[in-house]
CSV table of C-alpha atoms in Angstrom, one decimal:
chain,number,residue,atom,x,y,z
A,22,MET,CA,-26.2,5.4,-25.2
A,23,TYR,CA,-23.5,7.0,-23.1
A,24,THR,CA,-25.2,8.6,-18.9
A,25,PRO,CA,-23.0,9.5,-16.6
A,26,ASN,CA,-23.8,8.1,-13.3
A,27,LYS,CA,-23.8,8.5,-9.6
A,28,LEU,CA,-19.9,7.5,-9.8
A,29,THR,CA,-19.0,9.9,-11.4
A,30,VAL,CA,-15.2,10.9,-11.3
A,31,TYR,CA,-14.5,14.4,-9.1
A,32,VAL,CA,-11.4,15.0,-10.6
A,33,GLU,CA,-10.6,18.3,-13.9
A,34,ALA,CA,-11.3,16.7,-17.5
A,35,PHE,CA,-8.0,15.2,-19.4
A,36,TYR,CA,-6.6,16.6,-21.8
A,37,MET,CA,-7.6,16.0,-25.2
A,38,ASP,CA,-6.1,17.7,-28.0
A,39,GLY,CA,-7.6,16.7,-32.6
A,40,GLY,CA,-9.4,13.7,-30.8
A,41,ARG,CA,-6.0,12.9,-29.0
A,42,ILE,CA,-5.0,12.7,-25.7
A,43,THR,CA,-1.5,15.3,-25.3
A,44,LEU,CA,1.0,12.6,-23.3
A,45,SER,CA,3.4,15.9,-22.3
A,46,LEU,CA,0.0,17.7,-20.7
A,47,LEU,CA,-1.4,14.5,-19.2
A,48,LYS,CA,1.6,13.0,-17.7
A,49,ASN,CA,1.4,15.2,-15.4
A,50,HIS,CA,-2.2,16.1,-14.5
A,51,PRO,CA,-3.2,15.3,-11.5
A,52,ALA,CA,-6.5,13.6,-12.3
A,53,PHE,CA,-4.3,11.2,-14.3
A,54,ILE,CA,-1.8,10.2,-12.0
A,55,ALA,CA,-4.2,9.2,-9.8
A,56,LEU,CA,-6.2,7.0,-11.4
A,57,CYS,CA,-2.6,5.1,-11.8
A,58,ILE,CA,-1.9,5.0,-8.3
A,59,SER,CA,-5.0,3.6,-8.0
A,60,ILE,CA,-5.0,1.7,-10.7
A,61,LYS,CA,-1.7,-0.3,-9.5
A,62,LEU,CA,-3.2,0.1,-5.8
A,63,ILE,CA,-6.3,-1.3,-6.7
A,64,SER,CA,-5.2,-4.4,-9.2
A,65,THR,CA,-2.0,-4.7,-7.4
A,66,ARG,CA,-0.1,-5.9,-10.5
A,67,PRO,CA,1.8,-2.3,-11.8
A,68,SER,CA,-0.1,-1.9,-14.8
A,69,GLU,CA,-0.7,1.6,-16.4
A,70,PRO,CA,-4.3,2.8,-17.4
A,71,VAL,CA,-5.2,1.7,-21.1
A,72,LEU,CA,-6.9,4.6,-22.6
A,73,PHE,CA,-8.4,4.5,-26.4
A,74,HIS,CA,-10.6,6.4,-28.6
A,75,GLY,CA,-13.5,5.8,-29.3
A,76,LYS,CA,-17.1,6.2,-30.1
A,77,ASN,CA,-21.0,6.4,-28.9
A,78,GLY,CA,-23.3,7.4,-31.2
A,79,SER,CA,-22.0,11.1,-32.4
A,80,GLU,CA,-19.5,11.4,-29.1
A,81,THR,CA,-16.1,10.8,-29.2
A,82,VAL,CA,-15.1,8.8,-25.7
A,83,TRP,CA,-12.2,8.0,-24.0
A,84,LYS,CA,-12.0,4.1,-22.6
A,85,HIS,CA,-10.0,3.0,-19.7
A,86,PHE,CA,-10.0,-1.4,-19.0
A,87,VAL,CA,-8.4,-3.1,-16.2
A,88,ARG,CA,-8.7,-6.5,-14.8
A,89,ILE,CA,-8.1,-6.2,-11.3
A,90,ASN,CA,-6.4,-9.4,-9.3
A,91,ARG,CA,-7.7,-11.9,-6.2
A,92,ASN,CA,-5.1,-10.8,-4.3
A,93,SER,CA,-6.6,-7.6,-4.2
A,94,VAL,CA,-6.5,-5.8,-0.5
A,95,LEU,CA,-9.3,-3.8,-2.0
A,96,PRO,CA,-12.6,-5.5,-1.8
A,97,ILE,CA,-13.2,-5.2,-5.4
A,98,ASN,CA,-14.6,-8.7,-7.4
A,99,PRO,CA,-12.6,-10.0,-10.1
A,100,GLU,CA,-14.9,-11.3,-12.0
A,101,SER,CA,-16.2,-7.6,-12.4
A,102,PRO,CA,-13.1,-5.8,-14.2
A,103,TYR,CA,-13.6,-1.9,-14.7
A,104,SER,CA,-14.5,0.4,-17.9
A,105,TRP,CA,-14.0,3.8,-17.7
A,106,THR,CA,-15.3,6.3,-20.8
A,107,GLY,CA,-15.1,9.9,-20.3
A,108,ASN,CA,-16.4,12.3,-22.0
A,109,GLY,CA,-15.1,16.6,-21.0
A,110,SER,CA,-14.8,16.4,-17.7
A,111,GLU,CA,-17.4,14.0,-16.9
A,112,TRP,CA,-15.5,10.4,-16.4
A,113,CYS,CA,-17.8,7.3,-14.9
A,114,GLN,CA,-16.8,3.4,-13.8
A,115,ASN,CA,-18.8,0.6,-14.8
A,116,GLY,CA,-18.2,-2.0,-11.3
A,117,ASP,CA,-19.5,-2.8,-8.7
A,118,SER,CA,-18.2,-0.5,-6.5
A,119,GLU,CA,-17.3,2.5,-5.7
A,120,ILE,CA,-14.4,2.5,-4.0
A,121,LEU,CA,-11.7,3.2,-7.3
A,122,HIS,CA,-13.8,6.2,-7.5
A,123,ASP,CA,-13.1,7.5,-3.8
A,124,LEU,CA,-9.7,6.8,-4.2
A,125,VAL,CA,-9.6,8.8,-7.3
A,126,HIS,CA,-10.8,11.7,-6.0
A,127,THR,CA,-8.9,11.3,-3.1
A,128,ILE,CA,-4.6,10.9,-4.2
A,129,ALA,CA,-5.6,13.5,-6.7
A,130,SER,CA,-6.2,16.2,-4.1
A,131,SER,CA,-3.7,15.0,-2.3
A,132,ALA,CA,-0.6,17.5,-0.8
A,133,ASN,CA,0.9,14.0,-1.2
A,134,THR,CA,1.0,12.2,-4.3
A,135,ALA,CA,4.5,11.4,-4.9
A,136,GLU,CA,4.6,10.2,-1.2
A,137,ILE,CA,1.6,7.6,-2.0
A,138,SER,CA,3.2,6.7,-5.5
A,139,PHE,CA,6.8,5.5,-3.9
A,140,SER,CA,4.5,3.3,-1.5
A,141,VAL,CA,2.6,2.4,-3.7
A,142,ASP,CA,4.7,1.2,-7.0
A,143,TRP,CA,7.6,-0.1,-3.4
A,144,TYR,CA,4.5,-2.2,-2.5
A,145,LEU,CA,4.0,-3.7,-6.0
A,146,LYS,CA,7.1,-4.5,-6.3
A,147,ILE,CA,7.6,-6.9,-2.8
A,148,VAL,CA,4.5,-7.8,-3.4
A,149,ASN,CA,5.0,-9.8,-7.3
A,150,SER,CA,8.5,-10.2,-5.8
A,151,ASN,CA,7.9,-13.9,-4.3
A,152,LEU,CA,11.4,-13.4,-2.5
A,153,GLY,CA,9.2,-14.8,0.8
A,154,GLY,CA,11.5,-14.2,3.5
A,155,GLU,CA,13.8,-11.6,1.9
A,156,SER,CA,10.9,-9.8,0.9
A,157,ILE,CA,11.0,-8.3,4.7
A,158,VAL,CA,14.6,-6.7,3.8
A,159,LEU,CA,12.5,-4.7,0.6
A,160,THR,CA,9.8,-4.3,2.7
A,161,GLN,CA,11.9,-2.2,6.1
A,162,VAL,CA,13.1,-0.5,2.6
A,163,ALA,CA,9.5,1.1,1.8
A,164,LEU,CA,7.9,1.7,5.3
A,165,GLU,CA,11.7,3.5,6.5
A,166,GLY,CA,11.2,6.0,3.1
A,167,ILE,CA,8.0,6.6,4.4
A,168,ALA,CA,8.6,7.2,7.8
A,169,TRP,CA,11.1,10.0,7.0
A,170,TRP,CA,9.3,11.7,5.2
A,171,TYR,CA,5.7,10.9,7.1
A,172,LEU,CA,7.1,12.2,10.6
A,173,VAL,CA,10.2,14.2,9.8
A,174,ALA,CA,9.5,16.2,6.5
A,175,HIS,CA,5.0,15.6,6.8
A,176,LYS,CA,4.6,15.1,10.9
A,177,LYS,CA,7.7,17.5,11.5
A,178,ALA,CA,7.4,15.4,15.0
A,179,ILE,CA,11.5,14.5,14.9
A,180,LEU,CA,14.3,16.3,13.4
A,181,ALA,CA,16.2,14.9,11.3
A,182,SER,CA,19.0,14.5,13.3
A,183,ASN,CA,17.3,13.3,15.4
A,184,TYR,CA,15.8,10.9,13.4
A,185,ASP,CA,19.1,9.3,12.4
A,186,ASN,CA,20.0,8.0,16.2
A,187,LEU,CA,16.6,6.0,16.9
A,188,LYS,CA,17.5,2.7,18.6
A,189,THR,CA,16.1,0.1,16.7
A,190,GLY,CA,12.1,-0.6,16.1
A,191,ASP,CA,11.6,3.0,16.9
A,192,TRP,CA,10.6,4.7,14.3
A,193,LEU,CA,8.2,2.8,12.4
A,194,ARG,CA,6.5,2.0,16.4
A,195,MET,CA,6.9,6.7,15.7
A,196,MET,CA,4.8,5.7,12.3
A,197,LEU,CA,2.4,3.3,13.4
A,198,SER,CA,1.5,5.9,16.8
A,199,PHE,CA,1.0,8.6,15.3
A,200,MET,CA,-1.7,6.8,12.2
A,201,ASN,CA,-3.8,4.7,15.2
A,202,ILE,CA,-2.2,1.3,14.1
A,203,PRO,CA,-1.7,-1.3,16.7
A,204,ALA,CA,2.4,-2.6,17.8
A,205,GLU,CA,1.5,-5.2,19.1
A,206,VAL,CA,1.8,-8.3,17.2
A,207,PRO,CA,-1.0,-10.2,15.7
A,208,LYS,CA,-2.6,-12.7,18.0
A,209,ILE,CA,-3.5,-14.5,14.5
A,210,PHE,CA,0.9,-14.8,13.9
A,211,SER,CA,1.1,-17.6,17.1
A,212,HIS,CA,3.7,-19.5,16.0
A,213,LEU,CA,5.5,-15.5,16.0
A,214,LEU,CA,4.5,-15.0,19.5
A,215,LYS,CA,6.0,-17.3,20.7
A,216,LEU,CA,8.8,-16.4,19.0
A,217,CYS,CA,8.5,-13.5,21.0
A,218,ASN,CA,8.3,-15.5,24.7
A,219,ASP,CA,12.1,-16.3,23.6
A,220,GLN,CA,14.3,-13.7,25.5
A,221,SER,CA,17.7,-14.0,23.2
A,222,PHE,CA,15.0,-12.3,20.2
A,223,ASN,CA,14.4,-9.2,21.8
A,224,PHE,CA,10.9,-9.1,19.8
A,225,LYS,CA,9.3,-7.7,23.9
A,226,LEU,CA,8.8,-3.9,24.3
A,227,ASP,CA,7.7,-3.2,28.6
A,228,GLY,CA,6.7,-6.8,28.5
A,229,ILE,CA,4.6,-6.7,25.2
A,230,ALA,CA,5.4,-8.8,21.8
A,231,ASP,CA,5.9,-6.0,19.9
A,232,GLY,CA,6.1,-5.6,16.3
A,233,PRO,CA,8.5,-3.3,15.1
A,234,LEU,CA,11.2,-5.3,17.4
A,235,ALA,CA,10.3,-7.8,16.1
A,236,PHE,CA,10.5,-7.1,11.9
A,237,VAL,CA,13.0,-4.9,12.6
A,238,ASN,CA,15.4,-7.6,14.5
A,239,THR,CA,14.7,-10.2,11.4
A,240,ARG,CA,15.2,-8.1,8.4
A,241,ASN,CA,18.6,-7.2,11.3
A,242,PHE,CA,19.2,-10.9,11.2
A,243,ILE,CA,19.2,-11.9,7.0
A,244,VAL,CA,21.3,-8.7,6.4
A,245,HIS,CA,23.8,-8.7,8.9
A,246,ARG,CA,25.1,-12.0,9.2
A,247,SER,CA,26.7,-13.6,11.5
A,248,GLU,CA,27.2,-17.5,13.5
A,249,LYS,CA,24.4,-15.5,16.1
A,250,ASN,CA,21.9,-14.2,13.6
A,251,LEU,CA,22.3,-17.5,11.7
A,252,LYS,CA,21.2,-19.6,14.4
A,253,LYS,CA,17.9,-16.8,15.1
A,254,LEU,CA,17.3,-17.0,11.9
A,255,GLN,CA,17.4,-20.8,11.9
A,256,LYS,CA,14.4,-20.8,14.4
A,257,ILE,CA,12.1,-18.5,12.3
A,258,GLU,CA,12.1,-20.2,9.3
A,259,GLY,CA,9.2,-21.9,8.5
A,260,VAL,CA,5.7,-20.5,9.4
A,261,ALA,CA,7.3,-18.0,12.1
A,262,MET,CA,9.0,-16.8,9.9
A,263,GLN,CA,5.7,-16.1,6.8
A,264,GLU,CA,4.6,-14.6,9.6
A,265,VAL,CA,7.0,-12.1,10.6
A,266,VAL,CA,6.6,-11.0,6.2
A,267,SER,CA,2.9,-11.2,6.6
A,268,LEU,CA,3.2,-8.9,9.4
A,269,GLY,CA,5.5,-6.1,7.1
A,270,LEU,CA,3.1,-6.4,4.8
A,271,TRP,CA,0.0,-5.5,6.4
A,272,TYR,CA,2.0,-2.6,8.5
A,273,LEU,CA,2.9,-1.5,4.8
A,274,GLU,CA,-1.2,-1.7,3.1
A,275,THR,CA,-1.8,-0.2,6.0
A,276,ILE,CA,0.1,2.8,6.5
A,277,ILE,CA,-0.7,3.3,2.7
A,278,LEU,CA,-4.9,2.8,3.0
A,279,LYS,CA,-3.9,5.4,5.1
A,280,LEU,CA,-2.2,7.7,3.0
A,281,VAL,CA,-3.7,8.0,0.1
A,282,GLY,CA,-7.7,9.0,3.0
A,283,TYR,CA,-9.1,4.9,2.7
A,284,LYS,CA,-11.6,4.2,4.9
A,285,GLY,CA,-13.7,1.5,4.8
A,286,LYS,CA,-13.3,-2.1,4.5
A,287,TYR,CA,-10.2,-4.2,3.6
A,288,TYR,CA,-8.5,-7.9,3.5
A,289,SER,CA,-6.5,-7.0,6.8
A,290,ARG,CA,-3.3,-9.8,7.3
A,291,ALA,CA,-3.9,-9.2,10.6
A,292,ASN,CA,-7.2,-10.7,11.3
A,293,ASN,CA,-8.1,-15.2,11.4
A,294,ASP,CA,-8.4,-15.9,7.4
A,295,TYR,CA,-6.9,-12.7,5.5
A,296,ASN,CA,-11.4,-11.3,6.8
A,297,LEU,CA,-12.2,-8.2,6.2
A,298,THR,CA,-12.0,-5.3,8.5
A,299,VAL,CA,-12.9,-1.3,9.0
A,300,LEU,CA,-10.9,0.7,8.5
A,301,ASP,CA,-11.2,4.2,9.7
């Protein structure tokens, strides 16, 4: 028998009309949008909720099923796929975590849903692209899109005209500062740190290995091809290039989790062996 449990989701009811979900109403419904975004973020793939009609005794319910990708940034057991059943305003989650419940709740009540959706969609394009070093270019597109909205429109920390005149990496460093994310290159990226000691790369700020400078300058070496930049790219190839990729993804993943109000453990690229780290 269907019984809502403690994971009942705090969202509005999905609309039902004659036993069918009315898509014209559903597509703009905050709870449904939040569910779509949450599933994409957790599954780390461009997936949508699958809702289908079912019966539980004499009770009509809706059910959703999603399989979790093994490389999810959040601590979800991939062997325990999630199914959701709902009736009226009550939706319950069958699984081993309250993460999806919390994400849906937070995103549905957020005033920044469009920006969160933009960030997650770009993130999925990048992690599923298998582009290698070239993914740095896409990661910067995503980070710049978030930074402009966050610093200019949301926080009003800087005027649009002044934002356009920021020096290399300043926009990223400013956003990281607002979100309490360290700008210094994490120690795990040892090959990248060695390059930071090479003055020709300009990866240091005030004597500190600066992540925004390392990431943005590497992107510039890729995009703005010249003999000088090609020589620098040859030095960054291999493990060091992969560390720049991981640095950018670490920024993007952490920023997205901050935007959705997530607090808890996640798999941080900035720690050894992709260990679980507490995000507060």
